[in-house]
Amino acid sequence: MTRNEWYFSDCYEALTKDLSSSDAFEAIPDVIIVLLTVKDTYLLSETLDFLDTVYNIANTTEIHPLLREEWRNIKQHIHRLGDDYSHNVWRKLNKTLGVSELF
């Protein structure tokens, strides 16, 4: 079996290629659920990347109610499991959403 080093990128593209902005916004809870359940640093980073991608497609700075509700849990999960890359992606998403660390 050949390893595809672009596996996640290919999956993201397949999952998002036909998403409208409203569909992307509605998909945010599914991504958050996965984000909070992954137990691997690499998968955490990839899921954060995907959340950022979905937010870019949603084309909004509106904070999804589930993201607002789970904000502290996500921060704690990233603090426990995350690496520098995942912390950077989280900061980027915060900036995209215009959020200071007030949550």
PDB file of C-alpha atoms in Angstrom:
ATOM      1  CA  MET A   1       0.000   0.000   0.000  1.00  0.00           C
ATOM      2  CA  THR A   2       1.317   3.427  -0.931  1.00  0.00           C
ATOM      3  CA  ARG A   3       1.151   6.112   1.735  1.00  0.00           C
ATOM      4  CA  ASN A   4      -0.467   9.326   0.642  1.00  0.00           C
ATOM      5  CA  GLU A   5       1.250  12.179   2.456  1.00  0.00           C
ATOM      6  CA  TRP A   6      -1.536  14.486   1.241  1.00  0.00           C
ATOM      7  CA  TYR A   7      -4.269  12.280   2.714  1.00  0.00           C
ATOM      8  CA  PHE A   8      -5.791  14.933   5.004  1.00  0.00           C
ATOM      9  CA  SER A   9      -5.528  17.647   2.403  1.00  0.00           C
ATOM     10  CA  ASP A  10      -7.256  15.414  -0.144  1.00  0.00           C
ATOM     11  CA  CYS A  11      -9.964  14.540   2.399  1.00  0.00           C
ATOM     12  CA  TYR A  12     -10.539  18.192   3.275  1.00  0.00           C
ATOM     13  CA  GLU A  13     -10.918  19.047  -0.371  1.00  0.00           C
ATOM     14  CA  ALA A  14     -13.365  16.185  -0.957  1.00  0.00           C
ATOM     15  CA  LEU A  15     -15.419  17.144   2.098  1.00  0.00           C
ATOM     16  CA  THR A  16     -15.537  20.855   1.383  1.00  0.00           C
ATOM     17  CA  LYS A  17     -15.538  21.231  -2.399  1.00  0.00           C
ATOM     18  CA  ASP A  18     -19.322  21.660  -2.699  1.00  0.00           C
ATOM     19  CA  LEU A  19     -20.069  23.258   0.676  1.00  0.00           C
ATOM     20  CA  SER A  20     -22.021  26.482   0.647  1.00  0.00           C
ATOM     21  CA  SER A  21     -21.226  29.008   3.328  1.00  0.00           C
ATOM     22  CA  SER A  22     -24.365  28.071   5.271  1.00  0.00           C
ATOM     23  CA  ASP A  23     -23.582  24.343   5.005  1.00  0.00           C
ATOM     24  CA  ALA A  24     -20.062  25.019   6.239  1.00  0.00           C
ATOM     25  CA  PHE A  25     -21.387  26.949   9.240  1.00  0.00           C
ATOM     26  CA  GLU A  26     -23.779  24.096  10.022  1.00  0.00           C
ATOM     27  CA  ALA A  27     -20.864  21.613   9.849  1.00  0.00           C
ATOM     28  CA  ILE A  28     -18.906  23.387  12.590  1.00  0.00           C
ATOM     29  CA  PRO A  29     -20.455  21.342  15.454  1.00  0.00           C
ATOM     30  CA  ASP A  30     -19.383  18.087  13.788  1.00  0.00           C
ATOM     31  CA  VAL A  31     -15.807  19.326  13.567  1.00  0.00           C
ATOM     32  CA  ILE A  32     -15.865  20.496  17.191  1.00  0.00           C
ATOM     33  CA  ILE A  33     -17.075  17.079  18.374  1.00  0.00           C
ATOM     34  CA  VAL A  34     -14.180  15.407  16.567  1.00  0.00           C
ATOM     35  CA  LEU A  35     -11.764  18.032  17.856  1.00  0.00           C
ATOM     36  CA  LEU A  36     -12.706  17.330  21.460  1.00  0.00           C
ATOM     37  CA  THR A  37     -12.437  13.553  21.063  1.00  0.00           C
ATOM     38  CA  VAL A  38      -9.112  13.147  19.258  1.00  0.00           C
ATOM     39  CA  LYS A  39      -6.320  11.916  21.484  1.00  0.00           C
ATOM     40  CA  ASP A  40      -3.386  12.354  19.145  1.00  0.00           C
ATOM     41  CA  THR A  41      -1.419  15.585  18.721  1.00  0.00           C
ATOM     42  CA  TYR A  42      -1.223  15.255  14.944  1.00  0.00           C
ATOM     43  CA  LEU A  43      -4.951  14.593  14.607  1.00  0.00           C
ATOM     44  CA  LEU A  44      -5.692  17.525  16.882  1.00  0.00           C
ATOM     45  CA  SER A  45      -3.662  19.804  14.611  1.00  0.00           C
ATOM     46  CA  GLU A  46      -5.345  18.441  11.498  1.00  0.00           C
ATOM     47  CA  THR A  47      -8.797  18.882  13.007  1.00  0.00           C
ATOM     48  CA  LEU A  48      -8.006  22.458  14.022  1.00  0.00           C
ATOM     49  CA  ASP A  49      -6.854  23.074  10.455  1.00  0.00           C
ATOM     50  CA  PHE A  50     -10.118  21.655   9.199  1.00  0.00           C
ATOM     51  CA  LEU A  51     -12.118  23.854  11.584  1.00  0.00           C
ATOM     52  CA  ASP A  52     -10.252  26.865  10.238  1.00  0.00           C
ATOM     53  CA  THR A  53     -10.976  25.727   6.667  1.00  0.00           C
ATOM     54  CA  VAL A  54     -14.670  25.278   7.412  1.00  0.00           C
ATOM     55  CA  TYR A  55     -14.819  28.741   8.972  1.00  0.00           C
ATOM     56  CA  ASN A  56     -13.144  30.206   5.877  1.00  0.00           C
ATOM     57  CA  ILE A  57     -15.765  28.570   3.674  1.00  0.00           C
ATOM     58  CA  ALA A  58     -18.531  29.775   6.002  1.00  0.00           C
ATOM     59  CA  ASN A  59     -17.125  33.244   5.352  1.00  0.00           C
ATOM     60  CA  THR A  60     -18.241  34.614   8.690  1.00  0.00           C
ATOM     61  CA  THR A  61     -16.809  35.866  11.932  1.00  0.00           C
ATOM     62  CA  GLU A  62     -19.930  34.720  13.781  1.00  0.00           C
ATOM     63  CA  ILE A  63     -18.921  32.401  16.571  1.00  0.00           C
ATOM     64  CA  HIS A  64     -20.988  29.259  16.315  1.00  0.00           C
ATOM     65  CA  PRO A  65     -22.973  28.681  19.542  1.00  0.00           C
ATOM     66  CA  LEU A  66     -21.296  25.306  20.120  1.00  0.00           C
ATOM     67  CA  LEU A  67     -17.860  26.845  19.668  1.00  0.00           C
ATOM     68  CA  ARG A  68     -18.772  29.510  22.210  1.00  0.00           C
ATOM     69  CA  GLU A  69     -20.071  26.835  24.596  1.00  0.00           C
ATOM     70  CA  GLU A  70     -17.014  24.577  24.219  1.00  0.00           C
ATOM     71  CA  TRP A  71     -14.390  27.336  24.010  1.00  0.00           C
ATOM     72  CA  ARG A  72     -12.776  26.597  27.373  1.00  0.00           C
ATOM     73  CA  ASN A  73     -12.851  22.830  26.800  1.00  0.00           C
ATOM     74  CA  ILE A  74     -11.162  23.285  23.424  1.00  0.00           C
ATOM     75  CA  LYS A  75      -8.495  25.554  24.931  1.00  0.00           C
ATOM     76  CA  GLN A  76      -7.829  23.006  27.688  1.00  0.00           C
ATOM     77  CA  HIS A  77      -7.667  20.166  25.159  1.00  0.00           C
ATOM     78  CA  ILE A  78      -5.173  22.110  23.051  1.00  0.00           C
ATOM     79  CA  HIS A  79      -3.154  22.980  26.149  1.00  0.00           C
ATOM     80  CA  ARG A  80      -2.961  19.298  27.181  1.00  0.00           C
ATOM     81  CA  LEU A  81      -2.394  17.721  23.790  1.00  0.00           C
ATOM     82  CA  GLY A  82      -1.373  20.426  21.357  1.00  0.00           C
ATOM     83  CA  ASP A  83       1.989  21.202  19.862  1.00  0.00           C
ATOM     84  CA  ASP A  84       3.287  24.531  18.561  1.00  0.00           C
ATOM     85  CA  TYR A  85       1.488  24.053  15.263  1.00  0.00           C
ATOM     86  CA  SER A  86      -1.925  23.477  16.854  1.00  0.00           C
ATOM     87  CA  HIS A  87      -1.425  26.481  19.147  1.00  0.00           C
ATOM     88  CA  ASN A  88      -0.623  28.607  16.092  1.00  0.00           C
ATOM     89  CA  VAL A  89      -3.710  27.382  14.229  1.00  0.00           C
ATOM     90  CA  TRP A  90      -5.852  28.143  17.303  1.00  0.00           C
ATOM     91  CA  ARG A  91      -4.414  31.678  17.509  1.00  0.00           C
ATOM     92  CA  LYS A  92      -5.059  32.135  13.784  1.00  0.00           C
ATOM     93  CA  LEU A  93      -8.679  31.054  14.194  1.00  0.00           C
ATOM     94  CA  ASN A  94      -9.057  33.441  17.138  1.00  0.00           C
ATOM     95  CA  LYS A  95      -7.725  36.249  14.962  1.00  0.00           C
ATOM     96  CA  THR A  96     -10.027  35.286  12.065  1.00  0.00           C
ATOM     97  CA  LEU A  97     -13.001  35.389  14.408  1.00  0.00           C
ATOM     98  CA  GLY A  98     -11.846  38.644  15.983  1.00  0.00           C
ATOM     99  CA  VAL A  99     -11.687  37.023  19.382  1.00  0.00           C
ATOM    100  CA  SER A 100      -9.422  38.079  22.161  1.00  0.00           C
ATOM    101  CA  GLU A 101      -8.791  35.454  24.790  1.00  0.00           C
ATOM    102  CA  LEU A 102     -11.752  36.659  26.833  1.00  0.00           C
ATOM    103  CA  PHE A 103     -13.661  33.402  26.703  1.00  0.00           C
TER     104      PHE A 103
END
